[in-house]
N, CA and C of each residue as an Amber inpcrd file, in Angstrom:
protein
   309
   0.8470000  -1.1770000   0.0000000   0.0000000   0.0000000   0.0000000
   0.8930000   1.2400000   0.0000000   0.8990000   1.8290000  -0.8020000
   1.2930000   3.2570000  -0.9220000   1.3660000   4.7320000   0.1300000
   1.5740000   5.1520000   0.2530000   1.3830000   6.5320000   1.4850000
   2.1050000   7.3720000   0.7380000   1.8300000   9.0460000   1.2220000
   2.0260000   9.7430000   0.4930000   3.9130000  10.1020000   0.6870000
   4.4110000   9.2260000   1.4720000   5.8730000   9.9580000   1.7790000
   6.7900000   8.6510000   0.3500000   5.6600000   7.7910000  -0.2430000
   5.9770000   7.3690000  -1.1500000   6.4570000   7.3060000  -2.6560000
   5.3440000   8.7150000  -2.7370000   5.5930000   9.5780000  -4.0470000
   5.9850000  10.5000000  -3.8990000   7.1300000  10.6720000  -4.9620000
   8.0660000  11.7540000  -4.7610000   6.7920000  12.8510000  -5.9720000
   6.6320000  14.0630000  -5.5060000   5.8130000  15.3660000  -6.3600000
   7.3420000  16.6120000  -6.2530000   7.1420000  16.9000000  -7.0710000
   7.5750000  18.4070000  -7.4960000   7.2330000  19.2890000  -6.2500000
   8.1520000  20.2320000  -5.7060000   7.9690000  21.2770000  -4.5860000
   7.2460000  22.2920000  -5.1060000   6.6630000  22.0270000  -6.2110000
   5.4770000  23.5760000  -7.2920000   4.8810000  22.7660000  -7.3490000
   4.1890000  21.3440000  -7.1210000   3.0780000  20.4570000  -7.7450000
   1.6580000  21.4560000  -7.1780000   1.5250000  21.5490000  -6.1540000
   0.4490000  21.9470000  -5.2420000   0.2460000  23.2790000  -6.0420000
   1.2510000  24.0250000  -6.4410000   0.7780000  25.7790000  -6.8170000
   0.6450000  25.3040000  -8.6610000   1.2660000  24.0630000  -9.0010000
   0.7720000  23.8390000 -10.3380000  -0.8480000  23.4050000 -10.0900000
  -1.1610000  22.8050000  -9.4390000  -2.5030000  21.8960000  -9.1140000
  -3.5870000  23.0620000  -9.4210000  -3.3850000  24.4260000  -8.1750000
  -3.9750000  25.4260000  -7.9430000  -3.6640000  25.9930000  -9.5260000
  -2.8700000  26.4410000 -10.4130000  -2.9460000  27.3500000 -11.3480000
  -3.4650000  26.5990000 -12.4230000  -3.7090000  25.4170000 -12.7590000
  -4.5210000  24.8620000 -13.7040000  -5.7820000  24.8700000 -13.1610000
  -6.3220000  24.6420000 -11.4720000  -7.8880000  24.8760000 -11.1020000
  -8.1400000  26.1720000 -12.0010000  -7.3190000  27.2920000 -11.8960000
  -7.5960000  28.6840000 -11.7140000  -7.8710000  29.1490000 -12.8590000
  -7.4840000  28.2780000 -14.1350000  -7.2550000  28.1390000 -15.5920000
  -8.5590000  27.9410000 -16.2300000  -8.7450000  26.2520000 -14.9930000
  -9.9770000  25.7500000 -15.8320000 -11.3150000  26.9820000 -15.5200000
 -11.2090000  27.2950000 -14.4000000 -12.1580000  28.0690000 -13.9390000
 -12.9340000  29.0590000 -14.4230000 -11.4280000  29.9170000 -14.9230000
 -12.0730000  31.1310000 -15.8600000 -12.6890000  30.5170000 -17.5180000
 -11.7380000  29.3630000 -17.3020000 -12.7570000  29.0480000 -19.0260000
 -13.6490000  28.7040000 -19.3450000 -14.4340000  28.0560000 -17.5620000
 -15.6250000  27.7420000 -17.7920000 -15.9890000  28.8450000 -17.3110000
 -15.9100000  30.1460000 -16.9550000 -16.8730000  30.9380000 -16.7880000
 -16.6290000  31.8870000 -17.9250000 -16.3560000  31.6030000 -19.1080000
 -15.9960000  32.8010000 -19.8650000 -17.2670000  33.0730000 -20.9150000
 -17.0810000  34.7630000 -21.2480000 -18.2970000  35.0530000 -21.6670000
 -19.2910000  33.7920000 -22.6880000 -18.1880000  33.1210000 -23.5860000
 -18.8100000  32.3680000 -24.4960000 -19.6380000  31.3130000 -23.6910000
 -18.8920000  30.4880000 -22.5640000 -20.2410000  29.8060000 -21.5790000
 -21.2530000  30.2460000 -21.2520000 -21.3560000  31.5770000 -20.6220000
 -21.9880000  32.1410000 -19.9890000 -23.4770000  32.2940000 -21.1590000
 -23.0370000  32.8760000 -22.3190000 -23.7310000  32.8650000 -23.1540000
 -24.7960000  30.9050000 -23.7580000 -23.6770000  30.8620000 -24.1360000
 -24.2540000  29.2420000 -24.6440000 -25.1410000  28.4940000 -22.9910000
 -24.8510000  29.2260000 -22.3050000 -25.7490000  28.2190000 -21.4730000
 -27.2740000  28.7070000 -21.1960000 -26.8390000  30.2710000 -21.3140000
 -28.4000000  30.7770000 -21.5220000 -28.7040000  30.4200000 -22.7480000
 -28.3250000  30.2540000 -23.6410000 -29.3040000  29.7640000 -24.9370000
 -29.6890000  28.4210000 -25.1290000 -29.0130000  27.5850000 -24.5270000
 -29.1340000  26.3430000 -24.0490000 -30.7620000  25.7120000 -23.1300000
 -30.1700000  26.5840000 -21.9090000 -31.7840000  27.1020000 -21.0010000
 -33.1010000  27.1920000 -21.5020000 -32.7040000  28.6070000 -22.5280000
 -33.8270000  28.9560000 -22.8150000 -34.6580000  27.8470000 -23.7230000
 -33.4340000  27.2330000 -24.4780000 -34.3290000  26.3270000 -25.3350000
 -34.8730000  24.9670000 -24.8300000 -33.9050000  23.9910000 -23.4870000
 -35.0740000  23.8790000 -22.7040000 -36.4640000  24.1910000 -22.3740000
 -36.6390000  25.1450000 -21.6000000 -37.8290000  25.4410000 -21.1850000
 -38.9420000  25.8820000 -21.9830000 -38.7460000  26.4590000 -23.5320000
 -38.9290000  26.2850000 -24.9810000 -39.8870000  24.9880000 -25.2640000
 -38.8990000  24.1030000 -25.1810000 -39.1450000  23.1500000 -25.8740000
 -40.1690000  22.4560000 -24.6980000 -39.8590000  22.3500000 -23.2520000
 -41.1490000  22.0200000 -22.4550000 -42.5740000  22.4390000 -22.6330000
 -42.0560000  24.1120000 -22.6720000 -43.8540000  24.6370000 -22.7960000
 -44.6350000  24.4090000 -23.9500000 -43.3750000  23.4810000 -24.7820000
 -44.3480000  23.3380000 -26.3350000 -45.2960000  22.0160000 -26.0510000
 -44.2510000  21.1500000 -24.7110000 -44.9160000  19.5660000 -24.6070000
 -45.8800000  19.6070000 -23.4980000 -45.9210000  20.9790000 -23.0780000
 -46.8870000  21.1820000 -21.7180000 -47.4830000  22.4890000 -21.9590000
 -48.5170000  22.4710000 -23.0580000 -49.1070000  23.7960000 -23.4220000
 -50.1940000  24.7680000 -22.0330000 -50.5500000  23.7690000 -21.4560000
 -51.3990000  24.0330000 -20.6020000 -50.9590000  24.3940000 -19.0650000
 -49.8710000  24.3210000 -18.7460000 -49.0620000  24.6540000 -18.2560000
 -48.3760000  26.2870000 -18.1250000 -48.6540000  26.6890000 -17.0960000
 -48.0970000  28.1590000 -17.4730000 -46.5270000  28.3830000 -17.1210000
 -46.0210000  29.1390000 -17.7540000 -44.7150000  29.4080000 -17.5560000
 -44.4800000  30.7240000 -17.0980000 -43.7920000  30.8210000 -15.9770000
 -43.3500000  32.2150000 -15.7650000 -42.0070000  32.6530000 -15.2400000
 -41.2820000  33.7400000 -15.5880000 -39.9380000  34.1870000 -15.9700000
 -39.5700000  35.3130000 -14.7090000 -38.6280000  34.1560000 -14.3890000
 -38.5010000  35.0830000 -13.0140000 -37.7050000  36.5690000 -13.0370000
 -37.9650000  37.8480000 -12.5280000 -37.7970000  38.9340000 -12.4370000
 -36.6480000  39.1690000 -12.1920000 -36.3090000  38.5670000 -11.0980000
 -34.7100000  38.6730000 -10.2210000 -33.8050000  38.0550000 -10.9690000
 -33.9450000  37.1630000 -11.7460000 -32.6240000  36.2910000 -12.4320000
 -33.2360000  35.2740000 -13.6140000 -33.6960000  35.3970000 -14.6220000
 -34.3180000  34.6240000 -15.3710000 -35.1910000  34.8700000 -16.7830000
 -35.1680000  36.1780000 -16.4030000 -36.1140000  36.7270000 -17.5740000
 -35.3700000  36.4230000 -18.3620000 -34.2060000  36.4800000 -19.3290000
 -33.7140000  35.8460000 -20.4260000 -34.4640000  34.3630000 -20.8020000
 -34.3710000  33.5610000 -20.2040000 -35.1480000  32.0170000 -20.0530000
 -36.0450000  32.0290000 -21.1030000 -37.2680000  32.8860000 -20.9130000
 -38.5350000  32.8750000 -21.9510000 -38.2450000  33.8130000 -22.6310000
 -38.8040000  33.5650000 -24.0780000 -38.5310000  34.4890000 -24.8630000
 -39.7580000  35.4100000 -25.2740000 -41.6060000  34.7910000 -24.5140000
 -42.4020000  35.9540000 -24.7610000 -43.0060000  36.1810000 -23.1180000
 -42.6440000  36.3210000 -22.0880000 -42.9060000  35.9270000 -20.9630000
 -44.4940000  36.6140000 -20.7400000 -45.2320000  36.1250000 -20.9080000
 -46.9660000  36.2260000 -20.4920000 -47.0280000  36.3530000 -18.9590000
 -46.1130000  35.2810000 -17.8020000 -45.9760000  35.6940000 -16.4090000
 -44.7520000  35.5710000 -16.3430000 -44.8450000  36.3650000 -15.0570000
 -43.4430000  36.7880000 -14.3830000 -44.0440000  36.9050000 -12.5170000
 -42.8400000  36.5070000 -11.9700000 -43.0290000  35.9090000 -10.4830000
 -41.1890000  36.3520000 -10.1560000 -41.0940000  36.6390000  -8.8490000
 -40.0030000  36.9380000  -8.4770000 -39.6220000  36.4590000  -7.1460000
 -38.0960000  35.0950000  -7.4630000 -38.0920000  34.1540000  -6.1700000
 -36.7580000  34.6190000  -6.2270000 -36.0810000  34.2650000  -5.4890000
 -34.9610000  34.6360000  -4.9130000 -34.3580000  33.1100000  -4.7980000
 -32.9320000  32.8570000  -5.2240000 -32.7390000  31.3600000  -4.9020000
 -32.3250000  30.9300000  -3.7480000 -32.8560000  31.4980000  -2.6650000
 -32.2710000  31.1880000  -1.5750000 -33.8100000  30.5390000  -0.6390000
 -34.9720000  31.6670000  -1.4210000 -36.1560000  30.6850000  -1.2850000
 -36.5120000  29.6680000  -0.8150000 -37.1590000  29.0910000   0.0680000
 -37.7510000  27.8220000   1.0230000 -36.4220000  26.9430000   0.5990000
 -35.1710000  27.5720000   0.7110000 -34.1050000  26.3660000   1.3080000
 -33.9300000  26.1250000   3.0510000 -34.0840000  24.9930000   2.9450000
 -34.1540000  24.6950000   4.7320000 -32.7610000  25.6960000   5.0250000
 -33.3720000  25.7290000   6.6100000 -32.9400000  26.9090000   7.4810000
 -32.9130000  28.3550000   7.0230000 -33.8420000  28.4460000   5.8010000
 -33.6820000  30.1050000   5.2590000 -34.9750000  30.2800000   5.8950000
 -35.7330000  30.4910000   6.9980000 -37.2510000  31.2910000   7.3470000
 -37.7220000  32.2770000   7.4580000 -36.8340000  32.9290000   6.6230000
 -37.2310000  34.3850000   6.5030000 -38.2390000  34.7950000   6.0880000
 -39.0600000  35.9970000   5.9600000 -40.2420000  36.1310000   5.1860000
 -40.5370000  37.5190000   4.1800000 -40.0580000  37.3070000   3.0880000
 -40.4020000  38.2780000   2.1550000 -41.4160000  39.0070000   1.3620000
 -41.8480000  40.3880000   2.4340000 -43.2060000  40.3520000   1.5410000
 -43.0450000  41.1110000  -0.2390000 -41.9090000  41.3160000  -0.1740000
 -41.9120000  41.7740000  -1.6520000 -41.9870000  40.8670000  -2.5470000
 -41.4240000  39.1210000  -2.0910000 -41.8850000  38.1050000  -3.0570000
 -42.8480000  37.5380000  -2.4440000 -43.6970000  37.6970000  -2.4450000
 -45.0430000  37.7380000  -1.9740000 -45.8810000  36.1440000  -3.0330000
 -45.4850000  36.5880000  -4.3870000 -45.8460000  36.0510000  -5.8800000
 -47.2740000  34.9490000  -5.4230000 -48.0000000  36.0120000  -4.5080000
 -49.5250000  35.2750000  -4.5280000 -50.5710000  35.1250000  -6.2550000
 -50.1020000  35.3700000  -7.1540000 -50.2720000  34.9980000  -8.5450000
 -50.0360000  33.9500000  -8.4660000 -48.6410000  33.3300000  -8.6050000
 -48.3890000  32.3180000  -8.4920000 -49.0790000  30.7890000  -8.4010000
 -49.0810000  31.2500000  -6.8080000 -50.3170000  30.4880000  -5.7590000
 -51.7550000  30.5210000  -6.6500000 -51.8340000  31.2730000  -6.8020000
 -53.5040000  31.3060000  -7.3410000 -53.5750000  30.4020000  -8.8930000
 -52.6190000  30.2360000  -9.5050000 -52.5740000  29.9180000 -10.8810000
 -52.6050000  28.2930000 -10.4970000 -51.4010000  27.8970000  -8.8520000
 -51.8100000  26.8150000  -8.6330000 -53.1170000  26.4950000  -8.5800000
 -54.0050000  26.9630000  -7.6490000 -54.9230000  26.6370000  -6.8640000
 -55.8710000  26.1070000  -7.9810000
């Protein structure tokens, strides 16, 4: 069995390790991702509301409106929203529309 005083690494391995994370990082966040994934998205949710006509779709205010491309509703959640231990209570997202479209 192996242990680590077994393999000999380079005294830069660790700051090489870190500068290729740091590499990959920005390339996945670079404008061209950023882009292709919203168009990606959008055509998702596209292509759902075509297989779920009856179904309403709505485009969230705070982070999302790109998503739909004719947005009929709009509702505004915050993603931090009914995640356990968040109990806060927001009456500005209120999005009793919402609720009612369930009901």
């Amino acid at each position: 069995m192996l242990s680590t005083g077994d393999i000999w690494l380079p005294k830069d391995f660790q700051s090489s390790v870190n500068k290729v994370s740091r590499e990959l990082k920005k390339e996945q966040n670079s404008l061209y991702n950023c882009v292709n994934s919203i168009v990606h998205d959008a055509s998702f949710v596209e292509e759902i509301s075509l297989l779920y006509p009856n179904v309403p779709v709505y485009a969230n205010l705070r982070c999302g409106l790109w998503y739909v491309r004719d947005p009929k509703n709009t509702c505004y959640f915050k993603s931090t929203d009914g995640h356990y231990g968040n109990w806060s209570f927001s009456v500005c997202r209120l999005n009793l529309h919402v609720v009612k479209a369930l009901v």
